[in-house]
Coordinates of C-alpha atoms and ligand atoms in Angstrom, one line a residue:
M962 CA 16.8 -40.3 -1.5
N963 CA 19.5 -42.0 -3.9
T964 CA 18.3 -45.5 -3.6
S965 CA 21.2 -47.5 -5.4
R966 CA 22.6 -47.1 -2.1
V967 CA 20.2 -49.2 -1.0
A968 CA 21.2 -52.1 -4.1
P969 CA 24.2 -53.3 -2.7
D970 CA 23.2 -53.7 0.4
V971 CA 20.4 -56.8 -0.4
A972 CA 22.4 -57.7 -2.8
A973 CA 25.1 -58.1 -0.1
G974 CA 21.9 -59.9 2.0
G975 CA 24.8 -62.3 3.8
T976 CA 26.4 -59.6 5.7
P977 CA 23.7 -59.0 8.2
R978 CA 25.5 -56.6 10.0
P979 CA 25.3 -53.3 7.8
A980 CA 22.1 -54.6 6.3
K981 CA 20.9 -53.7 9.8
R982 CA 22.9 -50.7 9.7
R983 CA 21.3 -49.6 7.0
T984 CA 17.7 -50.6 7.9
E985 CA 17.2 -48.4 10.6
L986 CA 18.8 -45.7 8.4
W987 CA 15.8 -46.1 6.1
A988 CA 13.6 -46.6 9.9
A989 CA 14.7 -42.9 11.0
A990 CA 14.3 -41.5 7.4
A991 CA 10.7 -42.7 7.7
G992 CA 10.5 -41.4 10.5
V993 CA 12.1 -37.5 9.6
A994 CA 9.6 -37.9 6.6
A995 CA 6.4 -38.6 8.9
V996 CA 7.0 -36.1 11.6
G997 CA 8.1 -33.8 8.4
A998 CA 4.6 -34.4 7.6
G999 CA 2.9 -34.2 10.1
V1000 CA 5.0 -30.6 11.9
V1001 CA 3.9 -28.9 7.9
V1002 CA 0.2 -30.4 8.0
G1003 CA -0.3 -28.9 11.6
E1004 CA 1.4 -25.6 10.9
L1005 CA -1.0 -25.4 7.6
A1006 CA -4.0 -26.5 10.2
A1007 CA -3.0 -24.3 12.3
G1008 CA -2.8 -21.2 9.4
L1009 CA -6.3 -21.9 8.9
L1010 CA -7.9 -22.6 12.2
S1011 CA -5.8 -20.7 14.3
P1012 CA -3.8 -18.0 12.0
S1013 CA -1.7 -16.4 15.2
V1014 CA -0.8 -19.7 17.1
S1015 CA 0.3 -22.4 15.3
P1016 CA 2.4 -25.8 17.2
V1017 CA 5.9 -24.6 16.0
T1018 CA 5.1 -21.0 16.8
A1019 CA 3.7 -22.2 20.6
V1020 CA 6.7 -24.4 21.4
G1021 CA 9.5 -21.8 19.9
G1022 CA 7.3 -19.5 21.8
A1023 CA 7.0 -21.0 25.4
V1024 CA 10.7 -22.0 24.9
I1025 CA 11.5 -17.5 24.8
D1026 CA 9.1 -17.1 28.0
A1027 CA 11.2 -19.7 30.1
V1028 CA 14.9 -18.3 29.0
P1029 CA 15.4 -17.6 32.3
P1030 CA 15.5 -13.2 32.8
G1031 CA 18.8 -12.0 34.7
V1032 CA 20.9 -13.2 32.9
K1033 CA 22.7 -10.1 30.4
D1034 CA 23.4 -12.4 27.3
G1035 CA 20.4 -14.5 27.4
V1036 CA 18.5 -11.4 28.0
I1037 CA 19.9 -9.8 25.2
A1038 CA 19.1 -12.9 23.5
L1039 CA 15.2 -12.9 24.6
F1040 CA 14.4 -10.0 23.0
G1041 CA 16.8 -10.2 20.4
T1042 CA 15.8 -10.5 16.4
A1043 CA 18.1 -13.0 14.7
D1044 CA 18.3 -15.0 17.9
K1045 CA 14.8 -16.5 15.5
L1046 CA 15.8 -17.7 13.1
A1047 CA 18.2 -19.5 15.6
L1048 CA 15.6 -20.3 17.4
L1049 CA 13.7 -22.1 14.8
S1050 CA 17.0 -23.4 12.6
G1051 CA 17.8 -25.1 16.3
M1052 CA 14.3 -26.5 16.7
G1053 CA 13.7 -27.6 13.3
L1054 CA 17.5 -30.5 14.0
V1055 CA 16.0 -30.7 17.7
I1056 CA 12.8 -32.5 16.2
A1057 CA 14.3 -34.1 13.0
A1058 CA 16.8 -35.8 15.3
L1059 CA 13.8 -37.3 17.8
A1060 CA 11.7 -38.0 14.1
A1061 CA 14.9 -40.2 12.8
L1062 CA 14.9 -41.5 16.8
A1063 CA 11.7 -42.3 15.8
G1064 CA 11.8 -44.1 13.1
V1065 CA 14.5 -46.2 14.4
L1066 CA 12.9 -47.1 17.3
E1067 CA 8.9 -48.4 15.7
W1068 CA 11.3 -50.2 13.3
R1069 CA 12.6 -51.7 16.1
R1070 CA 9.6 -52.1 18.6
R1071 CA 6.1 -51.2 17.5
F1072 CA 4.3 -48.4 18.7
A1073 CA 7.8 -47.0 20.4
G1074 CA 8.6 -44.9 17.9
L1075 CA 4.6 -43.9 17.4
A1076 CA 5.3 -43.3 21.6
V1077 CA 7.3 -40.4 20.9
I1078 CA 5.5 -38.6 18.4
A1079 CA 2.7 -38.5 20.9
V1080 CA 4.8 -36.8 23.1
F1081 CA 5.4 -34.0 20.4
G1082 CA 2.2 -33.5 19.5
L1083 CA 1.7 -33.7 24.3
V1084 CA 4.0 -30.7 24.6
G1085 CA 2.6 -28.7 21.1
L1086 CA -0.7 -29.2 21.9
A1087 CA 0.7 -28.0 26.1
A1088 CA 2.8 -25.5 24.2
V1089 CA -0.2 -24.4 22.1
L1090 CA -3.3 -23.8 25.1
T1091 CA -0.3 -22.0 27.4
R1092 CA -0.2 -19.7 24.3
A1093 CA -1.7 -15.7 25.5
E1094 CA -3.2 -15.9 22.4
A1095 CA -4.3 -19.3 21.9
T1096 CA -8.2 -20.0 21.3
A1097 CA -10.2 -23.1 21.6
N1098 CA -9.8 -23.4 17.2
A1099 CA -5.8 -24.5 18.0
V1100 CA -6.5 -27.0 21.1
P1101 CA -6.6 -29.6 17.3
V1102 CA -3.8 -28.5 15.6
P1103 CA -1.5 -30.2 17.1
L1104 CA -3.4 -33.8 18.0
L1105 CA -4.0 -33.5 13.9
G1106 CA -0.2 -33.1 13.5
A1107 CA 1.0 -35.4 15.5
A1108 CA -1.8 -38.3 14.4
L1109 CA -0.6 -38.1 10.5
G1110 CA 2.6 -37.9 11.9
M1111 CA 1.9 -41.1 13.8
A1112 CA 0.0 -43.2 11.4
L1113 CA 1.9 -41.9 8.7
L1114 CA 5.1 -43.9 10.7
R1115 CA 3.7 -47.0 11.0
W1116 CA 2.1 -47.4 7.4
L1117 CA 5.9 -46.4 6.4
I1118 CA 7.9 -49.4 9.1
R1119 CA 5.0 -51.4 8.2
R1120 CA 6.7 -51.3 4.1
L1121 CA 10.3 -51.6 5.9
G1122 CA 9.4 -54.7 7.5
E1123 CA 7.0 -55.9 4.6
W1124 CA 10.5 -54.7 2.7
R1125 CA 13.7 -56.5 4.6
E1126 CA 11.1 -60.0 5.1
A1127 CA 11.4 -59.5 1.6
A1128 CA 15.7 -59.6 1.4
G1129 CA 15.4 -61.9 4.8
L1130 CA 13.9 -64.4 2.1
Q1131 CA 16.1 -64.0 -1.3
V1132 CA 19.4 -63.8 1.2
A1133 CA 17.9 -67.4 3.5
G1134 CA 20.3 -69.9 1.8
P1135 CA 22.7 -67.5 0.5
P1136 CA 25.8 -69.8 -1.5
A1137 CA 28.4 -69.8 0.0
G1138 CA 30.8 -68.4 -3.5
P1139 CA 31.6 -65.1 -3.2
Q1140 CA 28.6 -62.2 -3.7
P1141 CA 28.0 -60.6 -6.8
A1142 CA 29.0 -56.6 -5.8
G1143 CA 26.2 -55.2 -8.8
P1144 CA 22.6 -54.2 -8.6
D1145 CA 20.2 -57.4 -7.7
D1146 CA 19.1 -57.2 -11.3
A1147 CA 22.4 -58.2 -11.9
R1148 CA 22.4 -60.8 -10.4
P1149 CA 22.7 -64.6 -11.3
Q1150 CA 19.5 -66.0 -11.1
A1151 CA 20.5 -69.2 -9.9
I1152 CA 20.8 -67.5 -6.6
W1153 CA 17.1 -66.8 -6.4
R1154 CA 16.4 -70.4 -7.6
A1155 CA 18.6 -71.6 -4.2
A1156 CA 16.3 -68.5 -1.9
P1157 CA 13.5 -69.9 -0.4
G1158 CA 10.4 -67.7 -2.7
P1159 CA 7.4 -67.2 -0.7
E1160 CA 5.5 -69.4 -2.4
T1161 CA 7.8 -71.6 -1.1
G1162 CA 6.0 -71.2 2.8
G1163 CA 8.6 -68.5 4.0
P1164 CA 7.5 -67.1 7.4
Q1165 CA 5.2 -63.8 6.4
P1166 CA 5.7 -61.2 8.2
A1167 CA 1.9 -60.6 10.4
G1168 CA -0.6 -58.4 8.2
Q1169 CA 1.6 -59.1 4.8
K1170 CA 0.2 -59.4 1.9
P1171 CA 1.2 -63.3 0.4
A1172 CA 3.1 -62.0 -2.3
G1173 CA 1.9 -62.4 -5.9
P1174 CA 4.2 -64.4 -8.7
H1175 CA 5.2 -60.8 -9.7
A1176 CA 7.0 -60.9 -6.9
A1177 CA 9.9 -63.3 -7.7
G1178 CA 9.2 -63.2 -11.1
P1179 CA 12.3 -63.4 -12.8
E1180 CA 11.9 -60.6 -14.7
D1181 CA 12.6 -58.9 -11.1
G1182 CA 15.9 -60.1 -10.4
S1183 CA 14.6 -60.6 -7.0
P1184 CA 11.8 -60.7 -4.7
A1185 CA 13.1 -58.4 -2.5
R1186 CA 12.7 -55.7 -5.3
P1187 CA 8.3 -54.4 -5.4
A1188 CA 8.8 -54.9 -2.2
R1189 CA 11.2 -52.4 -1.5
R1190 CA 9.9 -50.0 -3.9
R1191 CA 6.5 -50.0 -2.4
F1192 CA 8.6 -48.6 0.6
L1193 CA 10.5 -45.9 -1.3
Q1194 CA 6.9 -45.4 -3.1
S1195 CA 5.4 -44.5 0.5
L1196 CA 8.7 -43.0 1.7
T1197 CA 8.2 -40.6 -1.4
V1198 CA 4.3 -39.8 -1.1
T1199 CA 5.3 -38.9 2.2
T1200 CA 8.3 -36.5 1.4
A1201 CA 5.7 -34.7 -1.2
I1202 CA 3.2 -34.6 1.3
A1203 CA 5.9 -32.5 3.6
A1204 CA 6.9 -30.1 0.3
V1205 CA 2.9 -29.5 -0.7
G1206 CA 2.8 -29.0 3.1
G1207 CA 5.0 -27.1 3.2
A1208 CA 4.7 -25.1 -0.2
L1209 CA 0.6 -24.5 1.0
A1210 CA 1.5 -23.0 4.0
S1211 CA 3.7 -20.6 2.6
T1212 CA 1.3 -20.2 0.1
L1213 CA -0.9 -18.9 3.4
R1214 CA 1.7 -16.8 4.8
G1215 CA 0.9 -14.8 1.3
A1216 CA -1.6 -13.1 4.0
A1217 CA 0.8 -11.6 5.3
D1218 CA 2.2 -10.3 1.8
A1219 CA -1.5 -9.5 2.1
V1220 CA -1.6 -6.9 5.0
A1221 CA 1.7 -6.0 3.4
G1222 CA 0.6 -4.5 -0.1
L1223 CA -2.6 -2.9 1.5
R1224 CA 0.1 -1.2 3.8
S1225 CA 2.5 0.2 0.7
K1226 CA -1.4 1.5 -0.7
L1227 CA -1.6 2.8 2.6
L1228 CA -1.9 7.0 2.8
L1229 CA -1.9 8.6 6.1
P1230 CA -3.3 11.6 6.5
G1231 CA -1.3 14.8 7.5
P1232 CA -1.0 15.7 11.4
A1233 CA -3.3 18.5 12.5
S1234 CA -0.9 19.2 15.2
P1235 CA 2.8 19.3 12.9
A1236 CA 6.1 18.3 14.8
P1237 CA 7.7 20.5 15.6
A1238 CA 11.3 21.3 13.7
V1239 CA 14.5 19.9 13.8
P1240 CA 16.4 22.9 15.1
A1241 CA 19.1 24.2 12.8
G1242 CA 22.6 22.7 14.2
A1243 CA 21.2 19.6 15.9
E1244 CA 22.8 17.9 13.6
L1245 CA 26.2 18.2 14.1
G1246 CA 27.8 16.1 11.1
L1247 CA 30.4 14.1 12.5
A1248 CA 31.5 11.6 10.5
G1249 CA 30.2 8.1 12.4
L1250 CA 27.1 9.5 14.8
S1251 CA 24.3 7.8 14.6
P1252 CA 21.7 10.3 12.8
L1253 CA 19.8 12.3 14.9
V1254 CA 15.9 10.8 13.3
T1255 CA 17.1 6.8 12.5
P1256 CA 15.7 5.6 8.9
N1257 CA 13.0 2.6 9.7
R1258 CA 15.6 -0.1 8.0
D1259 CA 18.1 0.5 10.8
F1260 CA 15.0 1.0 13.5
Y1261 CA 16.2 -1.9 16.1
R1262 CA 13.4 -4.5 17.2
I1263 CA 12.9 -5.3 20.0
D1264 CA 10.2 -8.2 20.7
T1265 CA 9.0 -11.5 21.6
A1266 CA 6.8 -12.9 18.3
L1267 CA 8.3 -15.2 16.7
R1268 CA 6.1 -14.7 13.8
V1269 CA 5.4 -11.3 13.1
P1270 CA 1.5 -10.9 13.9
I1271 CA -0.2 -10.2 10.8
V1272 CA -3.4 -7.7 11.5
D1273 CA -5.3 -6.3 9.0
P1274 CA -5.3 -2.6 9.0
R1275 CA -9.2 -4.1 7.4
D1276 CA -9.8 -6.0 11.1
W1277 CA -7.9 -4.1 12.8
K1278 CA -9.8 -3.0 16.6
L1279 CA -9.1 -1.2 19.9
K1280 CA -11.0 -2.3 22.6
V1281 CA -10.7 0.3 25.9
T1282 CA -11.5 -2.1 29.0
G1283 CA -11.4 -2.2 32.5
L1284 CA -12.2 0.4 35.2
V1285 CA -13.5 2.7 32.8
D1286 CA -17.2 4.8 32.8
R1287 CA -17.4 3.3 28.9
E1288 CA -15.9 1.1 26.9
I1289 CA -14.3 1.9 23.6
E1290 CA -14.1 0.4 20.2
L1291 CA -11.7 2.3 17.6
D1292 CA -10.9 0.8 13.9
F1293 CA -8.7 1.9 11.9
D1294 CA -11.0 3.9 9.7
T1295 CA -12.2 6.2 13.0
L1296 CA -8.8 6.7 14.2
L1297 CA -6.6 8.3 10.8
A1298 CA -10.1 10.3 10.5
K1299 CA -8.7 12.2 14.7
P1300 CA -6.6 14.5 14.4
L1301 CA -3.2 13.5 14.6
T1302 CA 0.0 14.5 16.1
E1303 CA 3.3 13.5 14.6
R1304 CA 6.5 13.9 17.6
H1305 CA 9.5 12.8 17.1
I1306 CA 10.6 10.5 20.4
T1307 CA 13.1 8.6 21.1
I1308 CA 12.2 5.3 22.3
A1309 CA 14.9 2.7 24.4
C1310 CA 14.9 -0.3 25.5
V1311 CA 15.2 -1.8 28.9
S1312 CA 17.7 -4.3 28.7
N1313 CA 19.6 -2.2 26.1
E1314 CA 23.9 -2.6 27.6
V1315 CA 25.3 0.6 28.5
G1316 CA 26.7 1.7 25.6
G1317 CA 24.4 -0.8 23.7
D1318 CA 22.6 0.5 20.1
L1319 CA 18.3 -0.5 20.9
I1320 CA 17.5 2.9 20.6
G1321 CA 16.6 5.4 18.6
N1322 CA 14.3 7.5 17.7
A1323 CA 12.1 8.1 15.2
R1324 CA 9.1 11.2 14.1
W1325 CA 5.3 9.6 15.0
L1326 CA 2.4 9.9 13.6
G1327 CA -0.9 8.9 15.9
W1328 CA -3.7 9.9 18.2
P1329 CA -2.9 11.5 21.7
V1330 CA -3.9 8.5 24.1
R1331 CA -5.1 10.9 26.5
E1332 CA -7.9 12.1 24.5
L1333 CA -8.6 8.4 23.9
L1334 CA -8.7 7.9 27.4
A1335 CA -10.6 11.2 28.2
Q1336 CA -14.1 9.5 26.1
A1337 CA -13.5 6.0 28.0
G1338 CA -13.3 8.5 31.7
P1339 CA -10.4 6.2 33.4
K1340 CA -13.0 5.5 37.4
P1341 CA -10.7 6.8 40.7
G1342 CA -8.6 4.0 42.0
A1343 CA -7.1 3.2 39.0
D1344 CA -3.5 3.8 38.3
M1345 CA -2.3 1.5 35.2
V1346 CA -2.7 1.3 31.8
L1347 CA -2.2 -2.4 30.6
S1348 CA -2.3 -2.8 27.1
R1349 CA -2.7 -5.8 25.0
S1350 CA -0.8 -7.0 21.2
A1351 CA -3.4 -9.3 18.7
D1352 CA -0.5 -11.4 20.8
G1353 CA -0.9 -11.5 23.3
W1354 CA 2.2 -9.8 25.1
T1355 CA 0.9 -6.7 27.2
A1356 CA 2.9 -3.5 29.1
G1357 CA 2.0 -1.9 32.3
S1358 CA 2.6 2.0 31.8
P1359 CA 1.1 5.0 34.8
L1360 CA -2.2 5.5 34.1
E1361 CA -0.1 9.0 34.6
A1362 CA 2.0 8.8 31.6
L1363 CA -1.3 7.8 29.6
T1364 CA -3.0 11.2 30.9
D1365 CA -0.6 13.8 31.8
T1366 CA 0.7 16.6 29.1
R1367 CA 3.7 14.6 27.1
D1368 CA 2.5 12.8 24.0
A1369 CA 2.1 9.5 24.2
L1370 CA 0.2 8.6 21.0
L1371 CA -1.8 6.0 19.9
V1372 CA 1.4 5.5 16.2
V1373 CA 0.3 4.8 12.9
G1374 CA 2.9 6.6 11.7
M1375 CA 6.3 6.2 11.4
N1376 CA 8.8 8.3 9.6
G1377 CA 6.8 9.8 7.4
E1378 CA 5.5 6.1 6.5
P1379 CA 2.9 3.6 8.0
L1380 CA 4.1 1.7 10.6
P1381 CA 7.0 -1.6 9.1
L1382 CA 5.2 -4.8 9.9
E1383 CA 8.1 -5.7 12.5
H1384 CA 7.3 -2.4 14.2
G1385 CA 3.7 -2.9 15.3
F1386 CA 1.4 -2.4 11.7
P1387 CA -1.0 -1.0 11.7
V1388 CA -1.2 0.6 15.0
R1389 CA 0.8 0.6 18.3
L1390 CA 1.3 2.7 21.5
I1391 CA 4.8 4.9 22.0
V1392 CA 5.5 6.6 25.7
P1393 CA 8.0 9.9 25.9
G1394 CA 10.0 8.7 28.9
L1395 CA 9.2 5.4 29.0
Y1396 CA 11.3 1.8 28.2
G1397 CA 9.3 -0.7 25.7
Y1398 CA 8.1 -2.5 28.1
V1399 CA 6.5 -0.6 30.1
S1400 CA 4.7 1.0 27.2
A1401 CA 5.4 0.4 23.2
T1402 CA 2.7 -2.4 22.4
K1403 CA 2.4 -3.1 18.7
W1404 CA 0.3 -4.5 16.8
V1405 CA -2.1 -3.3 19.9
T1406 CA -5.7 -4.0 20.3
E1407 CA -6.2 -3.4 23.5
L1408 CA -6.0 -0.8 26.7
K1409 CA -7.3 -2.5 29.6
V1410 CA -7.6 0.5 32.8
T1411 CA -6.5 -1.5 36.0
R1412 CA -4.1 -0.6 38.8
F1413 CA -1.0 -2.4 39.4
A1414 CA -1.8 -4.0 42.3
D1415 CA -4.3 -6.3 40.1
D1416 CA -3.2 -6.8 37.1
V1417 CA 0.1 -8.1 36.3
A1418 CA 2.4 -7.6 32.1
Y1419 CA 4.9 -10.2 30.4
W1420 CA 7.9 -9.1 32.0
T1421 CA 7.2 -8.4 35.0
P1422 CA 7.1 -11.8 36.6
R1423 CA 10.3 -12.5 34.2
G1424 CA 12.3 -10.8 36.4
W1425 CA 11.9 -6.7 35.6
S1426 CA 10.5 -4.1 36.9
E1427 CA 6.6 -3.5 37.5
R1428 CA 8.0 -0.3 36.4
G1429 CA 10.5 1.2 33.7
P1430 CA 11.3 5.2 33.5
I1431 CA 13.8 5.7 31.0
K1432 CA 17.4 6.7 32.8
T1433 CA 19.6 8.8 31.6
S1434 CA 22.5 7.6 29.6
S1435 CA 24.8 8.7 26.8
R1436 CA 27.1 6.5 24.8
I1437 CA 29.7 7.5 22.5
D1438 CA 29.8 6.7 18.9
V1439 CA 33.2 7.8 17.3
P1440 CA 35.5 7.3 18.1
R1441 CA 35.1 3.8 17.6
G1442 CA 35.5 1.6 20.9
G1443 CA 39.4 -0.1 19.5
R1444 CA 40.2 2.3 16.5
S1445 CA 42.8 4.2 16.3
V1446 CA 42.8 7.8 15.2
S1447 CA 46.0 10.5 14.3
A1448 CA 47.4 12.3 17.4
G1449 CA 45.9 16.0 17.4
T1450 CA 42.9 17.6 18.0
V1451 CA 40.6 14.0 17.9
A1452 CA 36.8 14.5 17.5
V1453 CA 35.0 12.7 20.0
G1454 CA 30.6 11.9 19.8
G1455 CA 28.1 10.5 20.4
V1456 CA 23.9 11.3 22.0
A1457 CA 22.1 11.5 25.0
W1458 CA 19.2 11.0 26.6
A1459 CA 17.0 11.4 29.1
Q1460 CA 12.9 11.2 27.4
H1461 CA 10.6 13.7 29.1
R1462 CA 12.8 15.9 31.1
G1463 CA 15.5 16.6 29.1
I1464 CA 19.5 17.1 28.5
G1465 CA 21.8 19.5 30.4
K1466 CA 25.2 18.9 29.7
V1467 CA 27.7 16.7 28.3
E1468 CA 30.7 15.9 29.4
V1469 CA 33.3 13.5 28.5
R1470 CA 36.5 13.0 30.5
V1471 CA 40.0 11.1 30.0
N1472 CA 42.2 9.1 32.7
R1473 CA 39.6 9.5 35.0
G1474 CA 41.0 13.6 34.7
D1475 CA 39.2 16.1 35.4
W1476 CA 35.6 16.3 33.2
K1477 CA 35.2 17.9 30.6
Q1478 CA 31.6 20.0 28.9
A1479 CA 31.0 19.1 25.3
E1480 CA 28.7 21.0 22.9
L1481 CA 25.6 20.0 23.2
A1482 CA 23.2 20.4 19.9
P1483 CA 20.2 21.5 20.0
A1484 CA 17.5 18.4 21.3
I1485 CA 14.7 18.6 19.2
S1486 CA 12.2 18.1 22.5
T1487 CA 13.1 16.7 25.7
D1488 CA 11.9 13.3 24.8
T1489 CA 14.4 13.0 22.0
W1490 CA 18.0 12.0 22.2
C1491 CA 21.0 14.5 21.6
Q1492 CA 24.1 14.4 19.6
W1493 CA 27.9 15.8 21.6
K1494 CA 30.8 16.5 20.3
I1495 CA 34.4 17.5 21.7
G1496 CA 37.5 17.8 20.6
L1497 CA 40.0 16.7 22.5
P1498 CA 43.9 17.1 22.3
L1499 CA 45.3 13.9 22.6
G1500 CA 49.0 13.0 21.9
P1501 CA 50.0 9.2 21.2
G1502 CA 49.5 7.1 23.7
Q1503 CA 46.0 4.8 24.3
Y1504 CA 43.6 7.2 26.4
E1505 CA 40.0 5.1 28.3
V1506 CA 37.9 8.1 27.0
Q1507 CA 34.7 8.3 29.5
V1508 CA 31.0 10.0 28.6
R1509 CA 27.8 11.5 31.5
A1510 CA 24.9 12.9 31.0
T1511 CA 23.0 15.3 33.4
D1512 CA 19.7 15.8 32.9
L1513 CA 17.6 19.2 32.8
D1514 CA 17.3 18.8 36.3
G1515 CA 20.6 19.2 37.2
D1516 CA 20.5 14.8 38.6
P1517 CA 23.6 13.3 36.3
Q1518 CA 23.6 10.0 35.0
V1519 CA 24.0 6.4 37.8
E1520 CA 27.5 6.6 38.2
D1521 CA 27.5 2.6 39.5
S1522 CA 27.6 0.3 37.0
A1523 CA 24.3 -1.9 36.7
P1524 CA 23.2 -4.5 34.1
P1525 CA 20.4 -4.2 32.4
A1526 CA 17.4 -6.2 34.6
P1527 CA 15.7 -5.2 36.4
N1528 CA 14.3 -1.4 35.1
G1529 CA 17.9 -0.8 32.9
A1530 CA 21.6 -0.5 33.0
T1531 CA 23.6 2.3 34.6
G1532 CA 27.7 3.1 34.2
Y1533 CA 29.6 4.8 32.2
H1534 CA 30.0 4.6 28.8
T1535 CA 33.7 3.8 28.7
V1536 CA 35.6 3.5 25.2
T1537 CA 39.8 2.9 24.7
V1538 CA 41.3 5.1 21.9
D1539 CA 44.5 4.5 20.7
V1540 CA 46.7 7.8 19.4
K1541 CA 48.5 7.1 16.8
S1542 CA 52.1 10.0 15.9
Ligands
LIG1049 N1 3.8 -7.3 21.1 C1 4.5 -6.5 22.0 N2 5.0 -5.4 21.4 C2 6.4 -4.8 22.6 C3 6.9 -6.0 22.7 C4 6.9 -7.3 22.5 O1 7.4 -7.9 22.8 N3 5.5 -7.4 22.2 N4 8.4 -5.2 23.1 C5 8.8 -4.1 23.7 C6 9.8 -3.6 23.9 S1 10.8 -4.9 25.2 C7 10.9 -2.8 23.1 S2 11.8 -2.2 23.7 C8 10.1 -1.9 21.7 C9 10.7 -1.7 20.2 O2 10.4 -1.6 19.6 P1 10.9 -1.6 18.2 O3 10.6 -2.9 17.8 O4 9.7 -1.1 17.3 O5 12.1 -1.7 18.3 O6 8.5 -2.8 21.9 C10 7.7 -3.1 22.2 N5 6.9 -3.8 22.4
LIG1050 MO1 12.8 -3.2 25.1

């Protein structure tokens, strides 16, 4: 804060309106600093008391959960990742604006600003209490933050009052002459003599310490200076609390770095059942086609976690509970000691649009869930497994999908590495054939064997179907829509998927003409997507190119267009291709 901006205000005490406005600016600054310190200390307390939920992440998470389902773009935003930064920045701006308002209100009327901060605290408390991952520990956190913010704001506003009071005294009887324009130090002494000093019995603001002789001491040049200095000191202290708290809070982030360090040193065992070799020719080598195996850094990421849950593998436990003969608790070392299976499996997000990129294929290393569940012994009547993550998110998978012969895995490795933190480190679920929202629980900590009639997973009450088998679909990767290509034989290619059923054929048509069968590359397995390509003889002009896939059972993908909600988009991916001569 540039303090010299204040000086002319003090100096030009005879012009009350700008002075009032500047005072309110200082009050607003006090509000921002006080609330900033409160928020930061709250985050810090959360880091110590309840690492998986802080007031800020709780409010942000509540915002994410509250976004109504069914709105296409909203859904992508809801599931997306880049939007989280936007959400946090937006929250920061809203908090800062309300904090500034709290400062101004508190300046105008005692307790009005404190009331605003109290509401902040209550909103934070409500958000924290309604988060699944909340523990009793989280309760004092928002209250502590709000209490500190209120105390600091009251303190700052009192100091501001003392300063303005002193400045007001000084200008009580300004001479009717030209106002000095320089800083108050430069004022002629005569003006100060003209103003009644505190000692001469001017009105004292409530709670103000009687100003000592120093307050109006000639060396200061102004009776307002010490009061101003005290206010600025208080503001600095408050800002420092916010800054130091922020630094400490980010040190707590060191926990995340520590787990990242453990991850990078982790050596995964080899698979007892290795992934079948990628068949020759599975990768068509057509420029622009998605790689058959998606590198981890390019793999789409979808979850509701505002802050990636940080799970120390040494503390990780998976509980198998519910309708089972024997409850099981599994730790990470025990899991790594199991005979592991490695498979390529293509997972997809239910909110993937036709032609969208919320799909990826990786080589996953894990222990078959069916073996774990066999040890637990599901009771008759059970038909669902509710998997829960460290942050409380849940997915409901049909028990059958986790106990039949498919490779549903309790995954520890992705493409030859430990799971990346944002893809579920240390352990997640991957189930061939099911959309992620009903199966692919990251940071998994519990499998509850239950019934669809008794339990409800995270997305079900938010407008998404209880069950989510992946729909047969296909995508054109080249040419990119809107891109122009040269006349002749135009190479068209992409991917097609029908997880656990397998792709039987892919066809392409131009301008709604006859379907032509594309060359289908061999799939790694029925659980993965496969590449396809076709050369189309096209002269100059604009064409509409469409693709459709048919699974190995002979069922073609659905033609009618439907949005992602409630259980996956349908329709043909359609691109417009510009062919130049
Ligand atoms: N804990 C947790 N796991 C989750 C989710 C989530 O929100 N929280 N989202 C699911 C959804 S909707 C999808 S599509 C997949 C995406 O997995 P990825 O981010 O590794 O690609 O994770 C699933 N697992
Ligand atoms: Mo998803």
